[in-house]
Coordinates of C-alpha atoms and ligand atoms in Angstrom, one line a residue:
M1 CA 13.6 3.4 42.1
N2 CA 14.3 5.9 39.5
A3 CA 18.0 7.2 39.2
T4 CA 19.4 9.3 36.8
A5 CA 23.1 9.8 35.7
T6 CA 24.6 12.6 33.6
L7 CA 27.5 12.2 31.2
T8 CA 28.9 15.2 29.8
L9 CA 30.8 14.5 26.7
C10 CA 34.2 13.9 26.3
H11 CA 37.2 11.8 26.0
L12 CA 37.2 12.1 21.9
N13 CA 40.8 11.8 20.5
F14 CA 42.8 11.9 23.7
P15 CA 46.2 10.6 23.2
A16 CA 46.9 7.2 24.9
N17 CA 48.7 8.9 27.9
H18 CA 46.0 11.4 28.3
E19 CA 45.6 12.3 32.1
C20 CA 41.6 12.5 32.5
S21 CA 40.5 14.4 35.4
C22 CA 37.3 12.2 35.9
S23 CA 37.3 9.2 37.9
F24 CA 34.9 7.8 35.5
L25 CA 37.6 6.8 32.7
C26 CA 40.6 6.6 34.8
K27 CA 38.9 3.6 37.0
P28 CA 41.4 0.5 35.7
N29 CA 38.8 -2.2 36.8
L30 CA 35.1 -1.0 36.6
A31 CA 33.2 -3.7 38.3
L32 CA 30.3 -5.0 36.2
N33 CA 28.2 -2.6 38.4
L34 CA 25.6 -1.8 35.5
F35 CA 22.1 -0.9 36.9
S36 CA 23.5 -0.7 40.4
S37 CA 24.8 2.6 40.7
N38 CA 24.8 5.9 39.3
T39 CA 27.8 7.7 37.7
R40 CA 28.3 11.3 37.3
T41 CA 31.2 12.4 35.2
N42 CA 32.5 15.3 33.4
H43 CA 34.7 15.5 30.2
C44 CA 35.8 17.9 27.6
L45 CA 35.3 17.8 24.0
Q46 CA 38.2 17.8 22.0
K47 CA 37.2 17.9 18.2
R48 CA 39.2 16.6 15.1
S49 CA 41.8 18.9 14.7
S50 CA 42.1 19.1 10.7
L51 CA 39.7 17.8 8.0
P52 CA 40.4 16.2 4.8
L53 CA 39.7 18.5 1.8
G54 CA 36.1 18.9 0.8
V55 CA 34.7 17.5 4.1
S56 CA 32.2 19.7 5.9
S57 CA 32.1 19.6 9.7
S58 CA 29.3 20.8 11.8
E59 CA 29.5 20.7 15.7
T60 CA 26.5 20.6 18.4
A61 CA 28.1 21.0 22.0
H62 CA 29.2 17.3 22.1
L63 CA 28.6 15.9 18.4
V64 CA 31.3 16.5 15.6
V65 CA 29.6 15.4 12.3
E66 CA 31.9 15.4 9.5
D67 CA 30.1 14.6 5.7
D68 CA 31.6 15.0 2.5
L69 CA 28.4 16.1 0.9
N70 CA 30.3 17.8 -2.3
T71 CA 31.3 13.9 -3.3
F72 CA 27.8 12.9 -2.7
L73 CA 26.3 15.7 -5.0
Q74 CA 28.6 15.0 -7.6
I75 CA 26.5 11.9 -8.7
L76 CA 23.4 13.5 -8.8
P77 CA 22.0 15.7 -11.8
C78 CA 23.6 19.2 -11.9
D79 CA 20.4 21.3 -11.2
L80 CA 19.4 18.9 -8.0
R81 CA 23.0 19.3 -6.9
D82 CA 22.6 23.3 -6.9
R83 CA 19.5 23.0 -5.1
L84 CA 21.2 20.8 -2.4
L85 CA 24.1 22.8 -2.0
N86 CA 22.0 25.8 -1.3
D87 CA 19.6 23.8 1.3
S88 CA 19.4 25.1 4.5
K89 CA 18.5 21.6 5.7
R90 CA 21.6 19.8 4.0
G91 CA 23.1 18.9 7.6
Q92 CA 19.7 16.8 7.7
L93 CA 19.4 15.2 4.3
L94 CA 19.3 11.3 4.7
E95 CA 18.7 10.2 1.2
V96 CA 18.1 11.3 -2.3
I97 CA 15.7 9.2 -4.2
L98 CA 15.9 9.0 -8.2
D99 CA 13.4 6.8 -9.5
L100 CA 12.8 6.7 -13.3
G101 CA 10.1 8.6 -14.6
R102 CA 9.3 10.1 -11.3
L103 CA 10.3 13.5 -9.3
P104 CA 13.3 13.2 -7.5
E105 CA 13.1 13.3 -3.7
A106 CA 15.3 14.5 -0.9
R107 CA 14.3 12.7 2.4
Y108 CA 15.7 14.4 5.7
Q109 CA 15.6 13.5 9.4
G110 CA 12.8 13.2 11.8
E111 CA 10.3 16.3 11.5
F112 CA 11.8 17.6 8.4
G113 CA 10.4 15.1 6.3
G114 CA 10.7 14.7 2.6
K115 CA 10.4 17.2 -0.4
Y116 CA 10.5 16.8 -4.6
L117 CA 13.6 18.6 -5.6
R118 CA 12.2 19.8 -9.0
S119 CA 9.0 19.3 -11.2
N120 CA 10.4 17.0 -14.1
E121 CA 10.8 13.2 -13.8
V122 CA 14.2 11.5 -13.6
S123 CA 15.5 10.3 -16.9
I124 CA 17.3 7.2 -17.8
E125 CA 20.5 9.5 -18.8
E126 CA 20.6 10.7 -15.3
L127 CA 20.5 7.0 -13.6
E128 CA 23.3 6.2 -15.9
Y129 CA 25.3 9.2 -15.2
A130 CA 24.8 8.4 -11.4
Q131 CA 25.5 4.8 -12.2
N132 CA 28.7 5.5 -13.8
A133 CA 29.9 7.7 -11.0
V134 CA 29.7 5.0 -8.4
G135 CA 31.9 2.1 -7.7
E136 CA 30.5 -1.6 -8.7
F137 CA 27.3 -2.6 -7.2
G138 CA 27.5 -5.6 -5.2
G139 CA 25.3 -8.8 -5.0
D140 CA 23.3 -6.8 -2.4
N141 CA 22.8 -4.1 -5.0
R142 CA 24.8 -1.5 -3.0
A143 CA 27.6 0.6 -4.0
G144 CA 29.7 3.3 -2.7
I145 CA 31.7 6.3 -3.8
E146 CA 35.1 5.5 -3.4
G147 CA 37.3 7.0 0.0
T148 CA 33.7 8.2 1.2
L149 CA 30.7 6.7 3.5
H150 CA 28.1 7.4 1.3
R151 CA 25.6 4.1 0.3
I152 CA 24.0 4.1 -3.3
S153 CA 21.1 1.1 -3.6
A154 CA 19.9 0.0 -6.5
I155 CA 16.1 -1.2 -7.7
R156 CA 16.7 -3.4 -11.1
S157 CA 13.9 -4.0 -13.4
R158 CA 13.4 -7.7 -14.1
K159 CA 15.9 -7.3 -17.2
G160 CA 18.6 -6.2 -14.5
S161 CA 18.7 -2.6 -15.5
I162 CA 18.9 0.0 -12.8
V163 CA 15.3 1.8 -12.7
G164 CA 16.1 3.3 -9.2
L165 CA 18.6 4.7 -6.8
T166 CA 18.4 5.4 -2.9
C167 CA 21.5 7.9 -2.2
R168 CA 22.1 7.6 1.2
V169 CA 24.4 10.3 2.8
G170 CA 27.0 8.7 5.1
R171 CA 28.9 10.6 8.0
A172 CA 31.3 10.1 10.6
V173 CA 30.0 11.2 14.0
S174 CA 32.5 11.8 16.7
G175 CA 30.7 11.9 20.3
H176 CA 27.9 10.0 19.7
V177 CA 29.5 7.2 21.5
D178 CA 29.3 8.6 24.7
M179 CA 25.5 7.3 24.9
V180 CA 27.5 3.7 25.4
Y181 CA 31.3 4.6 26.1
D182 CA 30.8 3.0 29.7
L183 CA 29.6 -0.2 28.5
L184 CA 32.3 -0.3 26.1
Q185 CA 34.7 -0.7 29.2
F186 CA 33.1 -3.7 30.2
G187 CA 34.4 -5.8 27.2
Q188 CA 31.2 -7.4 26.9
S189 CA 29.5 -8.2 23.4
I190 CA 26.5 -5.4 22.6
L191 CA 24.1 -6.2 19.8
F192 CA 22.3 -3.0 18.5
V193 CA 18.5 -3.1 17.0
G194 CA 16.5 -0.5 15.6
R195 CA 14.2 0.6 12.4
P196 CA 16.2 1.4 9.2
G197 CA 18.0 4.6 9.4
V198 CA 17.9 5.0 13.0
G199 CA 21.9 5.4 13.1
K200 CA 23.1 1.6 14.0
T201 CA 25.8 1.9 11.2
T202 CA 26.9 5.2 12.2
V203 CA 27.5 4.6 15.6
M204 CA 29.2 1.2 15.1
R205 CA 31.7 3.1 12.8
E206 CA 32.8 5.1 15.6
I207 CA 32.8 2.5 18.2
A208 CA 35.3 0.8 15.9
R209 CA 37.4 4.2 16.1
V210 CA 37.0 4.3 19.9
L211 CA 37.6 0.6 20.9
S212 CA 40.8 0.5 18.5
D213 CA 42.1 4.2 19.3
E214 CA 41.4 4.6 22.8
F215 CA 40.8 1.2 24.2
H216 CA 44.0 0.0 21.9
K217 CA 42.0 -3.2 21.0
R218 CA 42.9 -5.0 18.0
V219 CA 39.5 -4.7 16.1
V220 CA 38.3 -6.1 12.8
I221 CA 35.3 -4.9 11.2
V222 CA 33.4 -7.4 8.7
D223 CA 32.2 -5.0 6.1
T224 CA 29.5 -7.0 4.1
S225 CA 28.5 -3.8 1.8
N226 CA 31.7 -1.5 2.8
E227 CA 29.1 0.5 4.5
I228 CA 31.3 0.8 7.9
G229 CA 34.5 1.4 6.3
G230 CA 33.5 3.2 3.1
D231 CA 33.9 2.2 -0.4
G232 CA 37.6 1.6 -1.7
D233 CA 40.4 -0.5 -0.6
I234 CA 42.0 1.9 1.9
P235 CA 39.2 2.2 4.6
H236 CA 38.0 5.7 5.8
A237 CA 39.7 7.3 8.6
A238 CA 36.5 7.2 10.6
I239 CA 37.1 3.7 11.8
G240 CA 40.5 4.6 13.3
N241 CA 43.1 2.0 13.6
A242 CA 40.4 -1.0 13.0
R243 CA 41.1 -3.6 10.0
R244 CA 38.3 -4.1 7.8
M245 CA 37.5 -7.4 5.9
Q246 CA 35.7 -6.7 2.9
V247 CA 33.2 -9.9 2.0
P248 CA 33.1 -10.7 -1.6
E249 CA 29.4 -11.7 -1.7
P250 CA 26.7 -11.1 1.2
S251 CA 26.0 -14.8 1.6
L252 CA 29.7 -15.0 2.4
Q253 CA 29.4 -12.9 5.7
H254 CA 29.5 -15.6 8.2
K255 CA 32.6 -17.1 6.5
V256 CA 34.4 -14.1 6.6
M257 CA 33.4 -13.9 10.3
I258 CA 35.0 -16.8 11.1
E259 CA 38.0 -16.1 8.7
A260 CA 38.6 -13.0 11.2
V261 CA 38.8 -14.8 14.3
E262 CA 41.2 -17.6 12.5
N263 CA 43.6 -15.7 10.8
H264 CA 44.0 -12.2 12.5
M265 CA 43.4 -12.8 15.9
P266 CA 41.1 -9.7 16.8
E267 CA 40.0 -9.0 20.3
V268 CA 36.7 -7.3 18.9
I269 CA 34.9 -8.0 15.7
I270 CA 32.1 -5.7 14.4
V271 CA 29.5 -6.7 11.9
D272 CA 26.4 -5.3 10.5
E273 CA 23.1 -6.6 9.9
I274 CA 23.4 -10.1 11.3
G275 CA 20.3 -11.6 9.7
T276 CA 20.9 -15.3 8.9
E277 CA 21.0 -18.4 10.9
A278 CA 24.5 -19.0 9.7
E279 CA 25.8 -15.6 10.8
A280 CA 24.2 -16.0 14.3
L281 CA 25.7 -19.3 14.7
A282 CA 29.0 -17.7 13.3
C283 CA 28.4 -15.3 16.4
R284 CA 28.0 -17.8 18.8
S285 CA 31.1 -19.3 17.7
I286 CA 33.0 -16.3 17.9
A287 CA 31.9 -15.2 21.5
E288 CA 32.6 -18.6 22.7
R289 CA 36.4 -18.2 21.8
G290 CA 36.4 -15.1 23.9
V291 CA 36.2 -12.4 21.1
M292 CA 33.9 -9.3 21.9
L293 CA 31.2 -8.5 19.3
I294 CA 29.4 -5.5 18.3
G295 CA 26.7 -6.5 15.9
T296 CA 23.5 -5.0 14.6
A297 CA 20.3 -6.6 13.6
H298 CA 17.0 -5.7 12.1
G299 CA 14.1 -5.6 14.8
E300 CA 13.0 -2.7 16.3
W301 CA 12.6 -4.1 20.2
L302 CA 14.3 -7.3 22.1
E303 CA 10.9 -8.9 21.5
N304 CA 11.6 -9.2 17.8
I305 CA 14.7 -11.1 18.2
I306 CA 13.1 -13.3 20.6
K307 CA 10.4 -14.2 18.2
N308 CA 12.6 -14.6 15.1
P309 CA 13.5 -18.1 15.0
T310 CA 16.4 -17.1 12.6
L311 CA 17.9 -14.7 15.1
S312 CA 16.5 -15.7 18.4
D313 CA 20.0 -17.6 19.0
L314 CA 21.9 -14.3 19.6
I315 CA 19.8 -13.8 22.7
G316 CA 20.3 -17.5 23.9
G317 CA 17.6 -19.3 22.1
V318 CA 13.9 -20.2 22.8
E319 CA 12.6 -23.8 23.6
T320 CA 9.4 -24.9 24.9
V321 CA 9.6 -26.8 28.2
T322 CA 7.1 -29.0 29.8
L323 CA 7.0 -28.7 33.7
G324 CA 5.6 -31.4 35.9
D325 CA 2.1 -30.9 37.7
E326 CA 3.9 -29.9 41.3
E327 CA 6.3 -27.2 39.4
A328 CA 3.6 -26.0 37.1
R329 CA 1.5 -25.2 40.6
A330 CA 4.3 -24.2 42.5
R331 CA 5.3 -21.5 39.8
R332 CA 1.5 -20.8 39.1
C333 CA 2.0 -21.5 35.3
Q334 CA 1.1 -23.6 32.5
K335 CA 2.7 -27.0 32.3
S336 CA 4.0 -25.9 28.7
I337 CA 6.4 -22.9 29.1
L338 CA 9.0 -21.0 27.1
E339 CA 12.5 -20.8 28.4
R340 CA 15.7 -19.6 27.3
K341 CA 18.2 -22.4 25.8
A342 CA 21.5 -21.1 26.7
P343 CA 23.7 -18.5 27.5
P344 CA 23.1 -15.1 25.1
T345 CA 26.0 -14.1 22.4
F346 CA 25.4 -10.6 23.4
Y347 CA 25.5 -9.6 26.8
F348 CA 24.0 -6.2 26.3
L349 CA 21.0 -5.6 23.8
I350 CA 20.2 -1.8 22.7
E351 CA 16.9 -0.8 21.3
M352 CA 17.7 2.4 19.1
R353 CA 14.2 3.8 19.5
E354 CA 15.6 7.4 18.3
R355 CA 19.2 8.6 17.4
H356 CA 19.4 10.0 20.8
Y357 CA 16.8 7.6 22.6
W358 CA 18.4 3.9 23.6
V359 CA 17.0 1.4 25.6
T360 CA 19.5 -1.1 27.3
H361 CA 19.0 -4.4 28.1
K362 CA 21.1 -6.9 29.9
T363 CA 20.2 -9.5 27.7
E364 CA 19.9 -12.8 29.8
K365 CA 17.9 -11.2 32.5
S366 CA 15.5 -9.3 30.3
V367 CA 14.8 -12.3 27.9
D368 CA 14.2 -14.4 31.1
M369 CA 11.7 -12.2 32.4
L370 CA 10.0 -11.1 29.5
L371 CA 9.7 -15.1 28.6
R372 CA 7.7 -15.2 32.1
G373 CA 5.5 -12.6 31.0
Q374 CA 7.2 -9.8 33.5
N375 CA 8.6 -6.6 32.7
P376 CA 12.5 -6.2 33.1
S377 CA 14.3 -3.1 34.4
V378 CA 16.4 -1.6 31.7
E379 CA 18.5 1.7 31.2
I380 CA 17.2 4.5 29.2
R381 CA 20.2 6.5 27.7
K382 CA 19.1 9.7 26.0
R383 CA 20.2 12.9 25.6
D384 CA 18.7 16.7 27.4
D385 CA 18.2 19.7 25.6
G386 CA 22.0 20.4 26.6
F387 CA 22.9 17.4 24.3
N388 CA 24.3 15.7 27.4
V389 CA 24.1 11.8 27.9
V390 CA 21.5 10.9 30.4
I391 CA 21.4 7.7 31.9
E392 CA 18.0 6.7 33.8
R393 CA 18.4 3.4 35.5
W394 CA 16.0 0.9 37.1
Q395 CA 13.3 1.8 34.5
T396 CA 10.4 -0.7 33.7
Y397 CA 10.6 -1.8 30.3
D398 CA 7.4 -1.0 27.8
R399 CA 7.2 -4.6 26.9
H400 CA 5.5 -5.7 23.7
E401 CA 3.4 -8.8 23.0
I402 CA 5.5 -11.9 22.4
Ligands
ATP501 N1 24.4 11.0 15.2 C1 24.0 11.4 13.8 N2 24.7 12.5 13.2 C2 23.8 13.1 12.2 N3 23.9 12.0 11.4 C3 23.4 10.9 11.5 C4 23.7 10.3 12.8 N4 23.3 8.7 13.1 C5 23.3 8.8 11.8 N5 23.1 9.6 10.9 C6 22.5 9.7 9.4 O1 21.2 8.9 9.2 C7 21.4 8.1 8.3 C8 21.0 6.6 8.7 O2 22.3 6.5 9.2 P1 22.6 4.7 9.3 O3 23.1 4.5 8.2 O4 23.7 4.6 10.6 O5 21.5 3.9 9.7 P2 21.2 2.4 10.3 O6 20.4 2.2 11.3 O7 22.5 1.7 10.3 O8 20.5 2.2 8.8 P3 19.9 0.7 7.9 O9 19.4 -0.4 9.1 O10 19.1 1.0 6.9 O11 21.4 0.5 7.6 C9 22.6 8.5 7.5 O12 22.8 9.6 6.3 C10 23.8 9.0 8.6 O13 24.7 9.7 8.1

C-alpha cells in the first residue's frame, strides 16, 4: 500500500505558548504510529524577524537560508571576492578550492557544478593570507571564522605547511527540519547518513535549535570541529538555546560525549561524524542512560553501516549464528546466518540521498529484514515542486547488496 501525506511548513520560531491551529503539533502524546497512518497538516512559515549585520537571507516558500557570505569572502584573494560577490549563483556556492599552483575553483550545489574563478594560479602569499584570516587549525586540519558557520579545511605538505584549502560556506537553514519534525516528537534517537556535502551538519544545527527552543529540551552539542555551533567560544545563534561543548582533539570526541552526560544532565546529545568504535560505544552508553541521540555517520545507506565493523554497533551489531538442522530446514535457509546482536542505539536511521530526498528506516525492523535478504518498508520524505514536505509511507526499500 502506498500512502502520501503532505506536510506544509511551519512551526518556525513560535513562542512557547503559541496555539497552533493544526492538530499535528498540538497532539500531546503522539502514539508511535510511524509507518501505520497518514498525517496531513498545515502550518505557516514565520521567518526570523531580524538578522545580524552582514548576514544575507534568502527564502523559498518554506525555507529561510542565512549565510554570512561577506565574511567568508574576506579570506579570499580580492579578485575572487569581487567575482563571487557579483556571481548570480552565489546562493548555491558550496566551496571555494585554493590549491597552491592551481587555478582557484568554485563548487556549486548539484547541477550547477564547478568553475575556475580566474586564469592564474593560487600563490603561496594568497594561501598565507587566508590562513591568517581564519582561526587556528585543529588536529583534524579544520578551522573556522569566528562567529560564523564556515569551515576551512587544510591540505598540508609533508613538512606541515598548508598547500591547499577547501573553504566551505556554512549556512543556517530554518525550515529544513520539517522533513523530520514529526519524528522529533517521538523523542527517539536518529542517525543520519549520507554522502559528504549532502547537508547532514546543516540539518543537525536546526534540529538542535528546534529541540532546545521549541521542545524545551536540554540539548548539548558535542562539537568536534566547531562545525555545528560555528567558530569561537560563543556559539552561533543558529543552534538556539542548545549548549555546545568543544572538543580539544578529535580523538577525544567519545570522552567529551560521556562527559556531557555525566556533568551536564542533557536530555538530548547531538554529535556529528561518529566514526570510531569508541564513539559508537559512547553512543550506546549514552542511549542506555535514556538520553536521546541525534548523530551523523559517513556511509550512504543503512547497508554501509551494517557492513562496517566499526560502526555496526550503532544499528545493534551483527553476529553469525549457527542454526540446528531442523531450524535451518524450517526457515529454509543456510545453517550459518547473520543476526542482529542487540537493540540498535538509534531507533530511526535516515539516508539523506539528496538534500530534499530522504529515506527513513525503523532501524531494528530494517536491519533484521536486510540480514534475512528481504526488502523492508521505508518512508520516503521529499519536497514537491511547491517545496512542501511529502511523506510516502510503506515504500519498498531499494536494497543494496550486503
Ligand atoms: N537546506 C540547505 N539549503 C542551502 N544550503 C544548504 C542546505 N543544506 C546544506 N547546505 C549547504 O551545503 C553545504 C554542505 O552542507 P553540510 O556541511 O551540512 O553537509 P554534510 O553532509 O554535513 O557534509 P560533510 O559530511 O562533508 O560534513 C554547506 O555549504 C551548506 O551550507
